[in-house]
């Protein structure tokens, strides 16, 4: 591969022209011939034994060109970008401008590069750090959550259903007197007040007793995922089989002994208060840091290519899809349930993607200006942290994530430390 030219055609855009020599192209064509000849039948020759020249004479000189160019393309583009010393932010747009045995292959690539930005006044930023006070109500609320986790379920027969109960019901939905698909369930467990069913459904179960049969009148939301049900009124016929409620333990010393490592309720409450205070401190620190970063972004100037935002959105969509798959759901099914298409779904990541791209550009510029260079020890610690998170051997992780990428991440984190340590708390 030979880089012929590198021209700055617009802001953050470069055009590269590069060639593959006739000799390299010939080798690629010969490899394609050897790969494909086994399946080629030509009269007068045994299958897989036809000479290359005979095939090219019969089907045209360029019979193997396209596949040979495709084989050469990835390596040629990678070498051209490397030789150009451009820091590209997305895959380049590449076209083939010339192909021949005599001249080889000529490529033209439009590359979007990392923008040049300026960042000012990133030291001494003033911002408020507000740590929320832990109240007795906060502690008691956590005690109540522990009581709920340690509660036992009992069957209720002496009163009607109320919010918080879990009822077992049969239901079937009708529209204009006709049952509709997907509107039927038997012995279905529903926690009243959970919002699991459409608005109005659960409220109308409240007040009914075990053994009752009754009707519920509801209207499907306009944004409902099923097109035939959007905004339509429906009647559900209900049979209430069972009402279950959770019986909670008393908040006392015995509860503290059963639910924790403490002997008294006061000791448990003191521990909860300490943990809530620590959590509030972490939350306040994160919010304080976010305020500082927001100011840094505001003080950054530069023309950021939209391609950077799109690449980040692509990454976020892939991550979301992977997490869905780990839960046994496809992205298409998720979109069906939420009533979104892929365009509107991508839109939900737009603001977050733009902020993340701006943050990264600003911090990398600060790393450059401050000449921040992580030590080998700091890089190794980051590898260890990542390995613990991925539950993977450190050496194996080093083979998967290049040291240059980890080094850059550590440097960016040190830039955040610099901004935070120099900030002024109001």
Coordinates of N, CA, C and O in Angstrom, one line a residue, residues 249-370:
X249 N -43.0 -8.3 60.3 CA -42.6 -8.5 61.7 C -42.5 -7.1 62.4 O -42.4 -6.1 61.8
X250 N -42.7 -7.1 63.7 CA -42.5 -5.9 64.5 C -41.1 -5.4 64.5 O -40.2 -6.2 64.5
X251 N -40.9 -4.1 64.5 CA -39.6 -3.5 64.5 C -39.1 -3.5 66.0 O -39.4 -2.5 66.7
X252 N -38.4 -4.5 66.4 CA -37.9 -4.5 67.8 C -36.6 -5.2 67.8 O -36.0 -5.5 66.8
X253 N -36.0 -5.5 69.0 CA -34.7 -6.1 69.2 C -34.7 -7.5 68.5 O -33.7 -7.9 67.9
X254 N -35.8 -8.2 68.7 CA -35.8 -9.6 68.1 C -35.7 -9.5 66.6 O -35.0 -10.3 65.9
X255 N -36.4 -8.5 66.0 CA -36.3 -8.3 64.5 C -34.9 -8.0 64.1 O -34.3 -8.5 63.1
X256 N -34.2 -7.1 64.9 CA -32.8 -6.7 64.6 C -31.9 -8.0 64.6 O -31.0 -8.1 63.8
X257 N -32.1 -8.9 65.6 CA -31.3 -10.1 65.7 C -31.5 -11.0 64.5 O -30.6 -11.6 64.0
X258 N -32.8 -11.1 64.1 CA -33.1 -12.0 63.0 C -32.7 -11.5 61.6 O -32.3 -12.3 60.8
X259 N -32.8 -10.2 61.5 CA -32.5 -9.6 60.1 C -31.2 -9.0 59.9 O -30.8 -8.6 58.8
X260 N -30.3 -9.0 61.0 CA -29.0 -8.3 60.9 C -28.0 -9.0 61.8 O -28.4 -9.9 62.6
X261 N -26.8 -8.4 61.8 CA -25.8 -8.9 62.8 C -25.8 -8.2 64.1 O -25.0 -8.4 65.0
X262 N -26.8 -7.3 64.3 CA -26.9 -6.5 65.5 C -27.9 -7.2 66.5 O -28.8 -7.9 66.2
X263 N -27.6 -6.8 67.8 CA -28.5 -7.4 68.9 C -29.6 -6.5 69.2 O -30.6 -7.0 69.9
X264 N -29.6 -5.2 68.9 CA -30.7 -4.3 69.3 C -31.1 -3.5 68.1 O -30.3 -3.3 67.2
X265 N -32.3 -3.0 68.2 CA -32.9 -2.2 67.1 C -32.1 -0.9 67.0 O -31.9 -0.3 65.9
X266 N -31.7 -0.3 68.2 CA -30.9 0.9 68.2 C -29.6 0.8 67.4 O -29.2 1.7 66.7
X267 N -28.9 -0.4 67.6 CA -27.6 -0.6 66.9 C -27.9 -0.7 65.4 O -27.1 -0.2 64.6
X268 N -29.0 -1.4 65.0 CA -29.3 -1.5 63.6 C -29.6 -0.2 63.0 O -29.1 0.1 61.9
X269 N -30.4 0.7 63.7 CA -30.7 2.0 63.2 C -29.4 2.8 63.1 O -29.3 3.6 62.1
X270 N -28.5 2.7 64.0 CA -27.3 3.5 63.9 C -26.5 3.1 62.7 O -25.9 3.9 62.0
X271 N -26.4 1.8 62.4 CA -25.7 1.3 61.2 C -26.4 1.8 60.0 O -25.7 2.2 59.0
X272 N -27.7 1.7 59.9 CA -28.4 2.2 58.8 C -28.2 3.7 58.5 O -27.9 4.2 57.4
X273 N -28.2 4.5 59.6 CA -27.9 5.9 59.5 C -26.5 6.2 58.9 O -26.4 7.0 58.0
X274 N -25.5 5.5 59.4 CA -24.2 5.6 58.9 C -24.1 5.3 57.4 O -23.5 6.0 56.6
X275 N -24.7 4.2 57.0 CA -24.7 3.8 55.6 C -25.4 4.8 54.7 O -25.0 5.2 53.6
X276 N -26.5 5.4 55.2 CA -27.3 6.4 54.4 C -26.5 7.7 54.3 O -26.5 8.3 53.3
X277 N -25.8 8.0 55.4 CA -24.9 9.2 55.4 C -23.8 9.1 54.4 O -23.5 10.0 53.6
X278 N -23.2 7.9 54.4 CA -22.1 7.6 53.4 C -22.7 7.7 52.0 O -22.0 8.2 51.0
X279 N -23.9 7.1 51.7 CA -24.5 7.1 50.4 C -24.8 8.5 50.0 O -24.6 8.9 48.8
X280 N -25.3 9.4 50.9 CA -25.6 10.8 50.6 C -24.3 11.5 50.3 O -24.3 12.4 49.4
X281 N -23.3 11.2 50.9 CA -22.0 11.9 50.7 C -21.5 11.5 49.3 O -21.0 12.4 48.5
X282 N -21.6 10.2 48.9 CA -21.2 9.8 47.5 C -22.1 10.5 46.5 O -21.6 10.9 45.5
X283 N -23.4 10.5 46.7 CA -24.3 11.2 45.8 C -23.9 12.6 45.6 O -23.9 13.2 44.5
X284 N -23.7 13.3 46.7 CA -23.3 14.8 46.7 C -22.0 15.0 45.9 O -21.9 15.9 45.1
X285 N -21.1 14.1 46.2 CA -19.8 14.2 45.5 C -19.9 14.0 44.0 O -19.3 14.7 43.2
X286 N -20.8 13.0 43.6 CA -21.0 12.8 42.2 C -21.7 14.0 41.5 O -21.4 14.4 40.4
X287 N -22.7 14.5 42.2 CA -23.4 15.7 41.7 C -22.5 16.9 41.6 O -22.6 17.7 40.6
X288 N -21.6 17.1 42.6 CA -20.7 18.2 42.6 C -19.7 18.0 41.4 O -19.5 19.0 40.6
X289 N -19.3 16.8 41.1 CA -18.4 16.5 40.0 C -19.1 16.8 38.7 O -18.5 17.3 37.8
X290 N -20.4 16.4 38.6 CA -21.1 16.6 37.4 C -21.3 18.1 37.1 O -21.2 18.5 35.9
X291 N -21.5 18.9 38.2 CA -21.6 20.3 38.0 C -20.3 20.9 37.4 O -20.3 21.8 36.5
X292 N -19.1 20.4 37.9 CA -17.8 20.9 37.4 C -17.6 20.5 36.0 O -17.2 21.3 35.2
X293 N -18.0 19.2 35.6 CA -17.9 18.8 34.3 C -18.8 19.6 33.3 O -18.4 19.9 32.2
X294 N -20.0 19.9 33.8 CA -20.9 20.7 33.0 C -20.3 22.1 32.7 O -20.4 22.6 31.5
X295 N -19.6 22.6 33.7 CA -18.9 23.9 33.4 C -17.8 23.8 32.5 O -17.6 24.7 31.6
X296 N -17.0 22.7 32.6 CA -15.9 22.5 31.6 C -16.4 22.4 30.2 O -15.9 23.0 29.3
X297 N -17.6 21.7 30.0 CA -18.2 21.6 28.7 C -18.6 22.9 28.2 O -18.4 23.3 27.0
X298 N -19.2 23.7 29.0 CA -19.6 25.1 28.6 C -18.4 25.9 28.2 O -18.5 26.8 27.4
X299 N -17.2 25.7 28.8 CA -16.0 26.4 28.5 C -15.2 25.8 27.4 O -14.1 26.3 27.1
X300 N -15.8 24.8 26.7 CA -15.1 24.2 25.6 C -15.6 24.8 24.3 O -16.8 25.0 24.1
X301 N -14.7 25.0 23.3 CA -15.1 25.5 22.0 C -14.5 24.6 21.0 O -13.4 24.1 21.1
X302 N -15.3 24.3 19.9 CA -14.8 23.5 18.8 C -16.0 23.0 18.0 O -17.1 22.9 18.6
X303 N -15.8 22.6 16.8 CA -16.8 22.1 15.9 C -16.7 20.6 15.9 O -15.8 20.0 15.4
X304 N -17.7 20.0 16.6 CA -17.7 18.5 16.8 C -18.5 17.8 15.6 O -19.7 18.2 15.4
X305 N -17.9 16.9 14.9 CA -18.6 16.2 13.8 C -19.8 15.4 14.3 O -19.6 14.7 15.4
X306 N -20.9 15.4 13.7 CA -22.1 14.6 14.1 C -21.8 13.1 14.1 O -22.4 12.4 14.8
X307 N -20.8 12.7 13.2 CA -20.5 11.3 13.2 C -20.0 10.8 14.5 O -20.3 9.6 14.9
X308 N -19.4 11.6 15.4 CA -18.9 11.2 16.7 C -20.1 10.9 17.6 O -20.1 9.9 18.3
X309 N -21.2 11.7 17.5 CA -22.4 11.4 18.2 C -23.1 10.1 17.8 O -23.5 9.3 18.6
X310 N -23.1 9.9 16.5 CA -23.8 8.7 15.9 C -23.0 7.4 16.3 O -23.6 6.4 16.6
X311 N -21.7 7.5 16.3 CA -20.9 6.3 16.7 C -21.2 6.0 18.2 O -21.3 4.8 18.6
X312 N -21.2 7.0 19.0 CA -21.5 6.8 20.5 C -22.9 6.2 20.6 O -23.1 5.3 21.5
X313 N -23.9 6.7 19.9 CA -25.2 6.2 20.0 C -25.2 4.7 19.5 O -25.9 3.9 20.2
X314 N -24.5 4.4 18.5 CA -24.4 3.0 18.0 C -23.9 2.1 19.2 O -24.4 1.0 19.4
X315 N -22.8 2.6 19.9 CA -22.3 1.8 21.0 C -23.3 1.6 22.1 O -23.4 0.5 22.7
X316 N -24.1 2.7 22.4 CA -25.0 2.6 23.5 C -26.2 1.6 23.1 O -26.7 0.9 24.0
X317 N -26.6 1.7 21.8 CA -27.7 0.8 21.4 C -27.2 -0.7 21.4 O -27.9 -1.6 21.9
X318 N -25.9 -0.9 21.0 CA -25.4 -2.3 21.1 C -25.3 -2.8 22.5 O -25.7 -4.0 22.8
X319 N -24.9 -1.9 23.4 CA -24.8 -2.3 24.8 C -26.2 -2.6 25.4 O -26.4 -3.6 26.1
X320 N -27.2 -1.8 25.0 CA -28.6 -2.0 25.5 C -29.1 -3.3 24.9 O -29.8 -4.1 25.7
X321 N -28.8 -3.6 23.7 CA -29.3 -4.8 23.0 C -28.7 -6.0 23.7 O -29.3 -7.0 23.9
X322 N -27.4 -5.9 24.0 CA -26.7 -7.0 24.7 C -27.3 -7.3 26.0 O -27.5 -8.5 26.4
X323 N -27.7 -6.3 26.8 CA -28.3 -6.5 28.1 C -29.7 -7.1 28.0 O -30.1 -7.9 28.8
X324 N -30.4 -6.7 26.9 CA -31.7 -7.3 26.7 C -31.6 -8.8 26.4 O -32.3 -9.6 26.9
X325 N -30.6 -9.1 25.5 CA -30.4 -10.5 25.2 C -30.0 -11.4 26.4 O -30.4 -12.5 26.5
X326 N -29.3 -10.8 27.3 CA -28.9 -11.5 28.5 C -30.1 -11.8 29.4 O -30.1 -12.7 30.3
X327 N -31.2 -11.0 29.2 CA -32.5 -11.2 29.9 C -33.5 -12.0 29.1 O -34.6 -12.2 29.5
X328 N -33.0 -12.5 27.9 CA -33.9 -13.3 27.1 C -34.9 -12.6 26.2 O -35.9 -13.1 25.8
X329 N -34.6 -11.3 25.9 CA -35.5 -10.5 25.1 C -34.7 -9.9 23.9 O -33.6 -9.5 24.1
X330 N -35.3 -9.8 22.8 CA -34.7 -9.2 21.6 C -35.1 -7.7 21.6 O -36.1 -7.2 22.2
X331 N -34.3 -6.9 20.9 CA -34.5 -5.5 20.7 C -35.9 -5.2 20.0 O -36.6 -4.4 20.4
X332 N -36.1 -6.1 19.0 CA -37.4 -5.9 18.2 C -38.6 -6.1 19.1 O -39.6 -5.3 19.0
X333 N -38.5 -7.1 20.0 CA -39.7 -7.3 20.9 C -39.8 -6.2 21.9 O -40.9 -5.7 22.2
X334 N -38.7 -5.6 22.4 CA -38.7 -4.5 23.3 C -39.3 -3.3 22.6 O -40.1 -2.6 23.2
X335 N -39.0 -3.0 21.4 CA -39.5 -1.9 20.6 C -41.0 -2.1 20.5 O -41.8 -1.1 20.5
X336 N -41.5 -3.3 20.2 CA -42.9 -3.6 20.1 C -43.6 -3.3 21.4 O -44.7 -2.7 21.4
X337 N -43.1 -3.7 22.5 CA -43.7 -3.4 23.8 C -43.8 -1.9 24.1 O -44.7 -1.5 24.7
X338 N -42.7 -1.2 23.8 CA -42.7 0.2 24.1 C -43.3 1.1 23.1 O -43.4 2.3 23.3
X339 N -43.7 0.5 21.9 CA -44.3 1.3 20.9 C -43.4 2.3 20.2 O -43.8 3.3 19.6
X340 N -42.1 1.9 20.2 CA -41.1 2.8 19.5 C -40.6 2.0 18.2 O -40.6 0.8 18.1
X341 N -40.0 2.8 17.3 CA -39.3 2.3 16.2 C -37.8 2.5 16.4 O -37.4 3.2 17.4
X342 N -36.9 2.1 15.5 CA -35.5 2.2 15.8 C -35.0 3.7 15.8 O -34.1 4.0 16.5
X343 N -35.7 4.5 15.0 CA -35.3 5.9 14.9 C -35.6 6.6 16.2 O -34.8 7.3 16.8
X344 N -36.9 6.4 16.8 CA -37.2 7.0 18.0 C -36.5 6.4 19.2 O -36.2 7.1 20.1
X345 N -36.1 5.1 19.1 CA -35.3 4.5 20.1 C -33.9 5.1 20.2 O -33.4 5.4 21.3
X346 N -33.3 5.3 19.0 CA -32.0 5.9 19.0 C -32.0 7.4 19.6 O -31.1 7.8 20.2
X347 N -33.2 8.0 19.3 CA -33.3 9.4 19.8 C -33.2 9.5 21.3 O -32.7 10.5 21.8
X348 N -33.6 8.4 22.0 CA -33.6 8.5 23.5 C -32.1 8.5 24.0 O -31.9 8.9 25.2
X349 N -31.1 8.1 23.2 CA -29.8 8.2 23.6 C -29.0 9.4 23.2 O -27.9 9.6 23.6
X350 N -29.7 10.3 22.4 CA -29.0 11.4 21.8 C -28.3 12.4 22.8 O -27.1 12.7 22.6
X351 N -29.1 12.9 23.7 CA -28.6 13.8 24.7 C -27.4 13.3 25.5 O -26.4 13.9 25.7
X352 N -27.6 12.0 26.0 CA -26.5 11.4 26.8 C -25.3 11.2 25.9 O -24.2 11.4 26.4
X353 N -25.5 10.8 24.7 CA -24.3 10.5 23.8 C -23.6 11.8 23.5 O -22.3 11.8 23.5
X354 N -24.3 12.9 23.2 CA -23.6 14.2 23.0 C -22.8 14.6 24.2 O -21.7 15.1 24.1
X355 N -23.4 14.5 25.4 CA -22.7 14.9 26.6 C -21.4 14.1 26.8 O -20.4 14.6 27.1
X356 N -21.5 12.8 26.6 CA -20.4 11.9 26.8 C -19.2 12.2 25.8 O -18.1 12.2 26.2
X357 N -19.6 12.5 24.6 CA -18.6 12.9 23.5 C -17.9 14.2 23.9 O -16.7 14.3 23.9
X358 N -18.7 15.2 24.3 CA -18.1 16.5 24.7 C -17.2 16.3 25.9 O -16.1 16.9 26.0
X359 N -17.7 15.5 26.9 CA -16.8 15.3 28.1 C -15.5 14.7 27.7 O -14.4 15.2 28.2
X360 N -15.5 13.7 26.9 CA -14.3 13.0 26.5 C -13.4 14.0 25.8 O -12.1 14.0 26.1
X361 N -13.9 14.7 24.9 CA -13.0 15.7 24.1 C -12.4 16.7 25.0 O -11.2 17.0 24.9
X362 N -13.2 17.2 25.9 CA -12.7 18.3 26.9 C -11.6 17.7 27.8 O -10.6 18.3 28.0
X363 N -11.9 16.5 28.3 CA -10.9 15.9 29.2 C -9.6 15.5 28.5 O -8.5 15.7 29.1
X364 N -9.7 15.0 27.3 CA -8.5 14.7 26.5 C -7.7 15.9 26.2 O -6.5 15.8 26.2
X365 N -8.4 17.0 26.0 CA -7.7 18.3 25.7 C -6.9 18.7 27.0 O -5.8 19.2 26.9
X366 N -7.6 18.6 28.1 CA -6.9 18.9 29.4 C -5.7 18.0 29.7 O -4.6 18.5 30.1
X367 N -5.8 16.8 29.4 CA -4.7 15.8 29.5 C -3.5 16.3 28.6 O -2.4 16.3 29.1
X368 N -3.8 16.8 27.4 CA -2.8 17.3 26.5 C -2.2 18.5 27.1 O -0.9 18.7 27.1
X369 N -3.0 19.5 27.5 CA -2.5 20.8 28.0 C -1.7 20.6 29.3 O -0.7 21.3 29.5
X370 N -2.1 19.7 30.2 CA -1.4 19.5 31.5 C -0.3 18.4 31.4 O 0.3 18.2 32.4

